[in-house]
PDB file of N, CA and C in Angstrom:
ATOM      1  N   UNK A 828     -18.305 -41.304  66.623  1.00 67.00           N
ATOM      2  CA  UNK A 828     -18.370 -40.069  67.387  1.00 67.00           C
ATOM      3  C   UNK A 828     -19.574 -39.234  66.987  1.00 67.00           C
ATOM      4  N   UNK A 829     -20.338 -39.632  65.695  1.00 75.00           N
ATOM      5  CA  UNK A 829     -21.453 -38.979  65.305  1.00 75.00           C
ATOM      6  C   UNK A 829     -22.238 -38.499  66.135  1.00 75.00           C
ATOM      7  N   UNK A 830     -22.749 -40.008  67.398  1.00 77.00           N
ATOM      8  CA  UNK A 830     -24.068 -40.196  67.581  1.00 77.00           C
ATOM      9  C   UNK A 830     -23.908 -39.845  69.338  1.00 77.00           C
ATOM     10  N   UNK A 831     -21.989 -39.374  69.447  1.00 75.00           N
ATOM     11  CA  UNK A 831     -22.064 -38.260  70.646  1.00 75.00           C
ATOM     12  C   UNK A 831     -22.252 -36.857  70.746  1.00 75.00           C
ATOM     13  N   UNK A 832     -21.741 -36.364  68.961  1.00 77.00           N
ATOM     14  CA  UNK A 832     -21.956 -35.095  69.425  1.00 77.00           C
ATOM     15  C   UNK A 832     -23.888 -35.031  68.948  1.00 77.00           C
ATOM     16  N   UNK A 833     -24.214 -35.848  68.211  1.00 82.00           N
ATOM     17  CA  UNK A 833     -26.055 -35.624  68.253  1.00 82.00           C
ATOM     18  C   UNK A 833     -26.585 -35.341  69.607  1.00 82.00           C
ATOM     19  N   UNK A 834     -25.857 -36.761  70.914  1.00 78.00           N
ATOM     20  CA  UNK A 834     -26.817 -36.211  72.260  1.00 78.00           C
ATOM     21  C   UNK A 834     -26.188 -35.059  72.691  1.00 78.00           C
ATOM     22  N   UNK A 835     -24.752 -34.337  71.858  1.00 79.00           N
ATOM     23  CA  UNK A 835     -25.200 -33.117  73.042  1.00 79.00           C
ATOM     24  C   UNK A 835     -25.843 -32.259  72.526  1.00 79.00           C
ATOM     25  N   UNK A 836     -26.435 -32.090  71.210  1.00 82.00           N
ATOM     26  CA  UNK A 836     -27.466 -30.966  71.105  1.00 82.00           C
ATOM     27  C   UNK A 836     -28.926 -31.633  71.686  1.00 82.00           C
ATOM     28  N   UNK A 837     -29.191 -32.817  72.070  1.00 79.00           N
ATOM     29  CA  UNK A 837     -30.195 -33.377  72.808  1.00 79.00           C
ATOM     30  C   UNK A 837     -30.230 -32.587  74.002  1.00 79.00           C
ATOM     31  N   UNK A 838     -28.732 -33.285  74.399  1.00 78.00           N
ATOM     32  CA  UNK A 838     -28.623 -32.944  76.194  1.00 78.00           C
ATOM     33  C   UNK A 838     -28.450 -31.733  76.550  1.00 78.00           C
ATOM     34  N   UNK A 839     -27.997 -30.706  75.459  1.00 81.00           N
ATOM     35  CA  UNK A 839     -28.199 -28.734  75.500  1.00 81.00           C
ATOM     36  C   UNK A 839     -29.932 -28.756  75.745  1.00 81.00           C
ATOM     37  N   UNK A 840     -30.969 -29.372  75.237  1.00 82.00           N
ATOM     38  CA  UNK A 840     -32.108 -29.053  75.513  1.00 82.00           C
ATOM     39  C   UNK A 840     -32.671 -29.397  76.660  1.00 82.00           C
ATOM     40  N   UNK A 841     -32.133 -30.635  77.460  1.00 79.00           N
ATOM     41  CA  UNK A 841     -33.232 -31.117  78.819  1.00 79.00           C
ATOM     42  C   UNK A 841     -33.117 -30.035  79.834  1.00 79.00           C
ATOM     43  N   UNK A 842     -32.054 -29.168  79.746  1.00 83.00           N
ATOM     44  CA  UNK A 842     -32.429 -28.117  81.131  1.00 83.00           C
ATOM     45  C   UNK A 842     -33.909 -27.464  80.726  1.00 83.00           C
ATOM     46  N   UNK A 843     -33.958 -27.352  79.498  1.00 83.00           N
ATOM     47  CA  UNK A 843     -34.783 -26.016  79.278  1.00 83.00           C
ATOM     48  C   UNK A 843     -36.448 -26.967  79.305  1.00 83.00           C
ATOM     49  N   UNK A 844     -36.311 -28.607  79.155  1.00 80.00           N
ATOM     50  CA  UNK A 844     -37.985 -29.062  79.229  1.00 80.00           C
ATOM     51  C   UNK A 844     -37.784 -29.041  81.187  1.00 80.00           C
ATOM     52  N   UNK A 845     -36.724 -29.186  81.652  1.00 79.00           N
ATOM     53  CA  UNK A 845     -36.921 -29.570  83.381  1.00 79.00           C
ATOM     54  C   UNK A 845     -37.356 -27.857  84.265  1.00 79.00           C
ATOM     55  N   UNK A 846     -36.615 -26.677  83.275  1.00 84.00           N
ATOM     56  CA  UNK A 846     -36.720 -25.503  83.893  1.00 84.00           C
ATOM     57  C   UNK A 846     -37.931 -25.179  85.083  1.00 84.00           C
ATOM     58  N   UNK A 847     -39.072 -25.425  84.625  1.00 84.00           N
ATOM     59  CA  UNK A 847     -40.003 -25.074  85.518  1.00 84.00           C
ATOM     60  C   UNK A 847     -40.543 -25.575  86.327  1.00 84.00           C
ATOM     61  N   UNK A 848     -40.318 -26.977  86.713  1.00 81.00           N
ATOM     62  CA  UNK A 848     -40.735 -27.528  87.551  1.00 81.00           C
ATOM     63  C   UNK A 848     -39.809 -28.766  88.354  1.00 81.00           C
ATOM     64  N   UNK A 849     -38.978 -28.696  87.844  1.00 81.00           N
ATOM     65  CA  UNK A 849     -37.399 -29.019  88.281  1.00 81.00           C
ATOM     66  C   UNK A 849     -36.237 -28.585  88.425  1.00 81.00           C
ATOM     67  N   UNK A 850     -35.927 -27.048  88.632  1.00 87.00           N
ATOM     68  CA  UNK A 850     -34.910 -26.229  88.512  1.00 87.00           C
ATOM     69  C   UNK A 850     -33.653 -26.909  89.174  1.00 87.00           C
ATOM     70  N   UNK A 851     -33.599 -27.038  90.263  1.00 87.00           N
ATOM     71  CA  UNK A 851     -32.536 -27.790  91.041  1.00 87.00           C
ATOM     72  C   UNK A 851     -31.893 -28.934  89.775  1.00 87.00           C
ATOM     73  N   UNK A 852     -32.909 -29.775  89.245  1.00 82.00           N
ATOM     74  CA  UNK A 852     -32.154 -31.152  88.380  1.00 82.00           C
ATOM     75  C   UNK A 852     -32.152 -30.250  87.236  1.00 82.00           C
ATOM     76  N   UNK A 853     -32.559 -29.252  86.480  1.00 84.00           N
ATOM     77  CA  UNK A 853     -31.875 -28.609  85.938  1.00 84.00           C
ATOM     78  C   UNK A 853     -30.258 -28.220  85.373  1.00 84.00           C
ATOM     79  N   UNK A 854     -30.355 -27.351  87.000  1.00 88.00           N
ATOM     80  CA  UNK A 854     -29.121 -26.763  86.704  1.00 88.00           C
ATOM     81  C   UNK A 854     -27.974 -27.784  87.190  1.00 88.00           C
ATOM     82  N   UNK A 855     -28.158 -28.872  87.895  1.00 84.00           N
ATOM     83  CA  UNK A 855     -27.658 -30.093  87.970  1.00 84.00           C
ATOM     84  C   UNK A 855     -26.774 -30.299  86.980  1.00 84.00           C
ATOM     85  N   UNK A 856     -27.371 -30.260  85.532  1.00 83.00           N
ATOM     86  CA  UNK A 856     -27.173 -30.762  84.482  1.00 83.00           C
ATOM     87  C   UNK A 856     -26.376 -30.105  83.511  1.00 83.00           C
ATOM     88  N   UNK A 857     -26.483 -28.981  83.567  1.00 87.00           N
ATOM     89  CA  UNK A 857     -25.711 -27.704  83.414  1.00 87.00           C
ATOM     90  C   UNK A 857     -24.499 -27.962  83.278  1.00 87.00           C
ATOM     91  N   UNK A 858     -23.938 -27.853  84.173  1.00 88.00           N
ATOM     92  CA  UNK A 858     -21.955 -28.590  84.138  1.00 88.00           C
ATOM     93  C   UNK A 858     -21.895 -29.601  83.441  1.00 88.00           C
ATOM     94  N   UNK A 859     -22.544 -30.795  83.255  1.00 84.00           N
ATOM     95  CA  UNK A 859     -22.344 -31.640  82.905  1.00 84.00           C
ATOM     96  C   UNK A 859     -22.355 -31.747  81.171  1.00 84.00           C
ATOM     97  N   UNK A 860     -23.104 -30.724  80.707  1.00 86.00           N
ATOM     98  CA  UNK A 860     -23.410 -29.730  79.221  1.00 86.00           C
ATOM     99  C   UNK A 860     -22.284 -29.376  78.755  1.00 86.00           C
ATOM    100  N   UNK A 861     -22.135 -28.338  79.850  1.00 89.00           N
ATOM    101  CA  UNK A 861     -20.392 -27.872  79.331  1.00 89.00           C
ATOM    102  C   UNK A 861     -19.777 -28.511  79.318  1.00 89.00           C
ATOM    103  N   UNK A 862     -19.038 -29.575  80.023  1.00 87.00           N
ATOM    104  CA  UNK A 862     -18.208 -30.555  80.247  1.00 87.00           C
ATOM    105  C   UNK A 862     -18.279 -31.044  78.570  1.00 87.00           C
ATOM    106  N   UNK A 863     -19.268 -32.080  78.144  1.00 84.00           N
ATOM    107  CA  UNK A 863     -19.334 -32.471  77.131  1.00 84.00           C
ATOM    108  C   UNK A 863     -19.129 -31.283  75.849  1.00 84.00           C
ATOM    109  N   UNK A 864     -19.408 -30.220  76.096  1.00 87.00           N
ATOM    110  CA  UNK A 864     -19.129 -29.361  74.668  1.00 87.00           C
ATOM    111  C   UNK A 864     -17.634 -29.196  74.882  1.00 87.00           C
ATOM    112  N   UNK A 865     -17.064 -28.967  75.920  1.00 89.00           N
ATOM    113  CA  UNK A 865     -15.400 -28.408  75.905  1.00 89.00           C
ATOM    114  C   UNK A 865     -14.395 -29.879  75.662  1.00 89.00           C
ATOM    115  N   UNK A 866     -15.155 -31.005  75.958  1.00 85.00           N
ATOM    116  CA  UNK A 866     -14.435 -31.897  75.810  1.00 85.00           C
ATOM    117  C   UNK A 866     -14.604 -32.285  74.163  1.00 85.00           C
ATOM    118  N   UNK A 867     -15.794 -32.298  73.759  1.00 85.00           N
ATOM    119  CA  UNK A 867     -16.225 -32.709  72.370  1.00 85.00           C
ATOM    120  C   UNK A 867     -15.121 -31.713  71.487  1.00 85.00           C
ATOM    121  N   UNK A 868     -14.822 -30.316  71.788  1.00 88.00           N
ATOM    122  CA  UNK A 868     -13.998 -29.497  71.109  1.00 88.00           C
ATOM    123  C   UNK A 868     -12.987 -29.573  71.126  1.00 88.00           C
ATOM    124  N   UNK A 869     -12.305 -30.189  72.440  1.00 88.00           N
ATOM    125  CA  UNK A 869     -10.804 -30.415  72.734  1.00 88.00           C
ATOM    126  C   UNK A 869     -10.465 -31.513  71.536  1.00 88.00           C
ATOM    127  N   UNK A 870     -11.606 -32.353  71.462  1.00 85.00           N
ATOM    128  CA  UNK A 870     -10.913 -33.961  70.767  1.00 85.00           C
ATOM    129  C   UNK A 870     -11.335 -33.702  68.870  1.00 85.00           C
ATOM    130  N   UNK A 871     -11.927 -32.350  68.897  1.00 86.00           N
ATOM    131  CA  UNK A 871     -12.225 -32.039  67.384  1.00 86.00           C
ATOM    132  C   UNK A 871     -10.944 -31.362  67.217  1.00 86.00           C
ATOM    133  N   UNK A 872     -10.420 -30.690  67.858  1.00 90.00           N
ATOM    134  CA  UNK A 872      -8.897 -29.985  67.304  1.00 90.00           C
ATOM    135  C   UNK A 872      -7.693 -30.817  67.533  1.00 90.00           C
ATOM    136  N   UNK A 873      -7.853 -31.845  68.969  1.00 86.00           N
ATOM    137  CA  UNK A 873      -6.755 -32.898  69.511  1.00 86.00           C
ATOM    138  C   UNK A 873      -6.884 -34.064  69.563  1.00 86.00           C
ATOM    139  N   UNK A 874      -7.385 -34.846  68.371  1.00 86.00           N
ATOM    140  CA  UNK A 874      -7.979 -36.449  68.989  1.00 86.00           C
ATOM    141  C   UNK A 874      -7.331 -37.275  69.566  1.00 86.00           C
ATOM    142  N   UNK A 875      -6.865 -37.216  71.020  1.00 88.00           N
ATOM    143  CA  UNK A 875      -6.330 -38.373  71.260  1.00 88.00           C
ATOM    144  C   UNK A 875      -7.047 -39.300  72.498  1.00 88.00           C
ATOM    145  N   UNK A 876      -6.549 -40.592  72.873  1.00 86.00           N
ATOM    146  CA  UNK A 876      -7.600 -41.524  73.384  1.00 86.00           C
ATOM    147  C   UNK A 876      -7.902 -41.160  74.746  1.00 86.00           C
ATOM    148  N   UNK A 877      -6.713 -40.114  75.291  1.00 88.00           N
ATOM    149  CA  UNK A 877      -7.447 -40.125  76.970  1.00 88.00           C
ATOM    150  C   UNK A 877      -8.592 -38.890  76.823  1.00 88.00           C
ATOM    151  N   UNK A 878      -8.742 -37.843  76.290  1.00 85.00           N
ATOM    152  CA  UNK A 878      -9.544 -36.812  75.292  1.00 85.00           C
ATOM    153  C   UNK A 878     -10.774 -37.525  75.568  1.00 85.00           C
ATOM    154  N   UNK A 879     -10.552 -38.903  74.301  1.00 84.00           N
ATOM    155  CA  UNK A 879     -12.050 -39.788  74.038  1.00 84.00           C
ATOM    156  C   UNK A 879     -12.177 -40.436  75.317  1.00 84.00           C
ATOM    157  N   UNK A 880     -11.615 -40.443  76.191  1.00 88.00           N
ATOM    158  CA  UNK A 880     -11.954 -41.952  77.140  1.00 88.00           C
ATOM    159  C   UNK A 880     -12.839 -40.830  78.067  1.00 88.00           C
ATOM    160  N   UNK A 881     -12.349 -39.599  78.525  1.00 87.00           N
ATOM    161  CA  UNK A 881     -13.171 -38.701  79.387  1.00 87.00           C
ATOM    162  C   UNK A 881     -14.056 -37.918  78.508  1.00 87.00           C
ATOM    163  N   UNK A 882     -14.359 -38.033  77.876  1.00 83.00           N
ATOM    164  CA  UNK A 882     -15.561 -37.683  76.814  1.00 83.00           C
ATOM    165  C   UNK A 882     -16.893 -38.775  76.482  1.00 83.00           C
ATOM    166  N   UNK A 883     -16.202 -39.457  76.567  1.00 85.00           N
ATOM    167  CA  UNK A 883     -16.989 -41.200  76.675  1.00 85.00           C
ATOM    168  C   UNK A 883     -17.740 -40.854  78.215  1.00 85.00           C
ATOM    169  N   UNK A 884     -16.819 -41.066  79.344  1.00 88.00           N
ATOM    170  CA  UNK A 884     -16.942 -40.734  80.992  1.00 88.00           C
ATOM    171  C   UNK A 884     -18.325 -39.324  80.933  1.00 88.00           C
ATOM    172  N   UNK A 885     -18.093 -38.381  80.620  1.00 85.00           N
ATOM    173  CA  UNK A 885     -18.836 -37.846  80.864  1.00 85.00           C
ATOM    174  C   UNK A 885     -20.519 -37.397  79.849  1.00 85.00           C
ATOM    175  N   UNK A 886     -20.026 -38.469  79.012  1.00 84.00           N
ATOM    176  CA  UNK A 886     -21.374 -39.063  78.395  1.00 84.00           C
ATOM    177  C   UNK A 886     -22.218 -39.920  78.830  1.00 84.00           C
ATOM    178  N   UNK A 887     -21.489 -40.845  79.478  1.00 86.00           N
ATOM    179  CA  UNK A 887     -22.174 -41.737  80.397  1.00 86.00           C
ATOM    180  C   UNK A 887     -22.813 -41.047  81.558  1.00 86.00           C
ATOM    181  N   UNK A 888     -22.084 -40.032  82.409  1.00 84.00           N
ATOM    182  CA  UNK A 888     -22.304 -39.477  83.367  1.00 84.00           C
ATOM    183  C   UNK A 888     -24.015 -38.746  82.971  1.00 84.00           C
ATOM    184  N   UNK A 889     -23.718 -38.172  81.802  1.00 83.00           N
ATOM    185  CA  UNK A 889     -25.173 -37.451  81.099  1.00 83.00           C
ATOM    186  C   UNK A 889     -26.131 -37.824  80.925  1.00 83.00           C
ATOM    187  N   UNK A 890     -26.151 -39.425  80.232  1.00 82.00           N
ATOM    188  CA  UNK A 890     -26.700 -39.906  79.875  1.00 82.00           C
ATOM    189  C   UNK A 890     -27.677 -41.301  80.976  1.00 82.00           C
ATOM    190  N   UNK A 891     -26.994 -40.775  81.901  1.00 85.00           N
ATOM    191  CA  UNK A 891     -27.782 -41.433  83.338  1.00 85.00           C
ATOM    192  C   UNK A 891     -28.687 -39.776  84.147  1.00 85.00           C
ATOM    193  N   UNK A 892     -27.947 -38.882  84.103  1.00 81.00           N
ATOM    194  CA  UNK A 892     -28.429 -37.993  84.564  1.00 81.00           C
ATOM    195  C   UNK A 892     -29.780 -37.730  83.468  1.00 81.00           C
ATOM    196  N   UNK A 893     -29.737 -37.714  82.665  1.00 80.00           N
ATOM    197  CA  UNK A 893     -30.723 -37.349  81.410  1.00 80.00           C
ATOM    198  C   UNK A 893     -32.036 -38.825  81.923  1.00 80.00           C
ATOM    199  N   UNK A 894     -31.927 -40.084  82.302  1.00 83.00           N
ATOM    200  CA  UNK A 894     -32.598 -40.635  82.254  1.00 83.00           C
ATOM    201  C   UNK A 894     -33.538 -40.535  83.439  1.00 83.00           C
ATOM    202  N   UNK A 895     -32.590 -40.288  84.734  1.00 83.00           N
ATOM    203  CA  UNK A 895     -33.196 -39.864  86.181  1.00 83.00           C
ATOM    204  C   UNK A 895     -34.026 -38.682  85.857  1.00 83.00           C
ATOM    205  N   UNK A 896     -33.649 -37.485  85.223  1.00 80.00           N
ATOM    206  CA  UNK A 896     -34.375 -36.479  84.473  1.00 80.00           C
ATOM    207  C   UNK A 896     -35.862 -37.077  84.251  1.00 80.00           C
ATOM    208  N   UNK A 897     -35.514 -38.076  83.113  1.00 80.00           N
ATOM    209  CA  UNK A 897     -37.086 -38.243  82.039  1.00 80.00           C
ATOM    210  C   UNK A 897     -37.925 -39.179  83.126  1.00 80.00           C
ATOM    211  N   UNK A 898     -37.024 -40.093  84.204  1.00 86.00           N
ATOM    212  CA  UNK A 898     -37.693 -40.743  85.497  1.00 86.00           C
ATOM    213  C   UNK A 898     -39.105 -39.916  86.001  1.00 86.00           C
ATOM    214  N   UNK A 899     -38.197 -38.674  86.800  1.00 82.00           N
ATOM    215  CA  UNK A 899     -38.741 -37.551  87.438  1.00 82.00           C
ATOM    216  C   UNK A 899     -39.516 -36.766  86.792  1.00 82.00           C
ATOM    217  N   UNK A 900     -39.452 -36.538  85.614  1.00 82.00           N
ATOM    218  CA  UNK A 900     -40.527 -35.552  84.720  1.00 82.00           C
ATOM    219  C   UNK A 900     -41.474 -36.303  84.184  1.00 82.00           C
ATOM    220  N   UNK A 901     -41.456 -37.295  83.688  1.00 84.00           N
ATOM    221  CA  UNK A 901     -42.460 -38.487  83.066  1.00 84.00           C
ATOM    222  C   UNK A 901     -42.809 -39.599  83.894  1.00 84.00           C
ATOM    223  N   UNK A 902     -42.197 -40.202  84.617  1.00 87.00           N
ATOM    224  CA  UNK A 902     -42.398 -41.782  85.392  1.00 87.00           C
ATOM    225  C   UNK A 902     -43.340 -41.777  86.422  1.00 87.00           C
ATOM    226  N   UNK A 903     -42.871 -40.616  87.227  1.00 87.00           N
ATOM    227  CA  UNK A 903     -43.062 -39.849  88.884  1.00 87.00           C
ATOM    228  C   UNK A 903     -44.806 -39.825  88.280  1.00 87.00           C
ATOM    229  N   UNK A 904     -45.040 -38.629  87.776  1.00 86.00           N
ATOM    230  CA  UNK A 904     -46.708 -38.795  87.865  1.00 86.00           C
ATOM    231  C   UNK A 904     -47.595 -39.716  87.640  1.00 86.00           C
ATOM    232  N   UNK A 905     -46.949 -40.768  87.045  1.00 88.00           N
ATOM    233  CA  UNK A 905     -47.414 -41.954  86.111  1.00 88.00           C
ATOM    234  C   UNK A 905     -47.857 -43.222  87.088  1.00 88.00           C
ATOM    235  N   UNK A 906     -46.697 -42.463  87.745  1.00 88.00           N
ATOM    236  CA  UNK A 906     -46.470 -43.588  89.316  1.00 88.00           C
ATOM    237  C   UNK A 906     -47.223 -43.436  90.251  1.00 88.00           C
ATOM    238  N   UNK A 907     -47.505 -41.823  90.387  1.00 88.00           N
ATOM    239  CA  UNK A 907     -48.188 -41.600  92.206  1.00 88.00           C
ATOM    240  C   UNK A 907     -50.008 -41.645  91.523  1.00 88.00           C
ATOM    241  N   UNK A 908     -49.749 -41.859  89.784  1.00 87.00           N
ATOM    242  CA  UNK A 908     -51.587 -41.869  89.606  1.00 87.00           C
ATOM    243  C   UNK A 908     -52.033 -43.487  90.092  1.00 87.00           C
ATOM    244  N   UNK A 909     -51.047 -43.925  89.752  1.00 87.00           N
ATOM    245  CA  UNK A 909     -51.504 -45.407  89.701  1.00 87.00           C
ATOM    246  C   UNK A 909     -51.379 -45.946  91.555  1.00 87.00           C
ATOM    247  N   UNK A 910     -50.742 -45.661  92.246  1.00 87.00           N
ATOM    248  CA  UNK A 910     -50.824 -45.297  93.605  1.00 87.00           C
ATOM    249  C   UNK A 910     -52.158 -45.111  94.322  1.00 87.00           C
ATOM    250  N   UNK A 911     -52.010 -43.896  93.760  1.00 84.00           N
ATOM    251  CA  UNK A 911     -54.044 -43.191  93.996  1.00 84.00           C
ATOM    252  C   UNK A 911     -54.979 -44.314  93.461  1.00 84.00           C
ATOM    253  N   UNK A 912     -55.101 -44.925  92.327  1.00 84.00           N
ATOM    254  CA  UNK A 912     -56.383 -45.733  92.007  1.00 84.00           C
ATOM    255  C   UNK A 912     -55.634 -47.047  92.621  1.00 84.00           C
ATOM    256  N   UNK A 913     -54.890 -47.648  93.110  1.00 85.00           N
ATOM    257  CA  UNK A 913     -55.041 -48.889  94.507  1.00 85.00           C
ATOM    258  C   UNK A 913     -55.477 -48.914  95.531  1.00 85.00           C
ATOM    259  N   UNK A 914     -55.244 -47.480  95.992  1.00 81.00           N
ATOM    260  CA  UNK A 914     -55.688 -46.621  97.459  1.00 81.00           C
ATOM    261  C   UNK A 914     -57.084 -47.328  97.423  1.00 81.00           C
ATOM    262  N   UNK A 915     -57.427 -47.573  98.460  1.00 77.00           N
ATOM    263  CA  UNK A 915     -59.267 -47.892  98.765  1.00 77.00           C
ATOM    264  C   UNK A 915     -59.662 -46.649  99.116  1.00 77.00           C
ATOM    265  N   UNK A 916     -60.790 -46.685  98.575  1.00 76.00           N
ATOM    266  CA  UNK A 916     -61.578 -45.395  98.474  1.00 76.00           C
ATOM    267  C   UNK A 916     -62.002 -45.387 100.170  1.00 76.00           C
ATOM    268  N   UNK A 917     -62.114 -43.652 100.646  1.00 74.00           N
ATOM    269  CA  UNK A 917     -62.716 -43.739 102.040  1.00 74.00           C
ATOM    270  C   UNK A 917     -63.987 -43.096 101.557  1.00 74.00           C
ATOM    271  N   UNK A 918     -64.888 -43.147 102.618  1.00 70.00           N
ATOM    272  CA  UNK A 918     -66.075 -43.196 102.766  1.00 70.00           C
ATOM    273  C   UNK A 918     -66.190 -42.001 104.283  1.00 70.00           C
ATOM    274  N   UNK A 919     -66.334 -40.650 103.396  1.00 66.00           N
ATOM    275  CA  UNK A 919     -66.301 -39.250 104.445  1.00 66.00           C
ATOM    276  C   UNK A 919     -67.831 -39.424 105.288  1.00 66.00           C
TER     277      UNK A 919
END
């Protein structure tokens, strides 16, 4: 359970690198934050397995959202540069 509650102080930070130029996938992500802190707390005072099984669920859920995230903030420009230098050059 260590190395779930580590991503959620990870996953508390990706709103704040997406804030400015991704607000919408942002706040997307938002619920999905809380979700994991209220569940992570429920199973620190109540451990039992359906607790962990939807705590698991919405880690997974995060942890795809977090990757579409780093897609869109890192991949996307990486992608439309390499796009541009296949393009044949025009001749104005």
């Amino acid at each position: 359970m260590g190395i779930f509650f580590f991503y959620m102080f990870v996953a508390s930070a990706t709103p704040l690198f997406l804030w400015l130029e991704y607000r919408k996938l942002a706040i997307a992500s938002i619920p999905g934050i809380f979700a994991l802190w209220i569940l992570g707390a429920i199973y620190i005072i109540n451990p039992t397995w359906w607790i962990e099984a939807w705590f698991i669920f919405t880690f997974a859920v995060n942890v795809v959202l977090a990757h579409y995230a780093a897609i869109v903030l890192y991949g996307m420009p990486y992608i439309r540069a390499k796009r541009l230098e296949r393009q044949p050059k025009r001749l104005v």
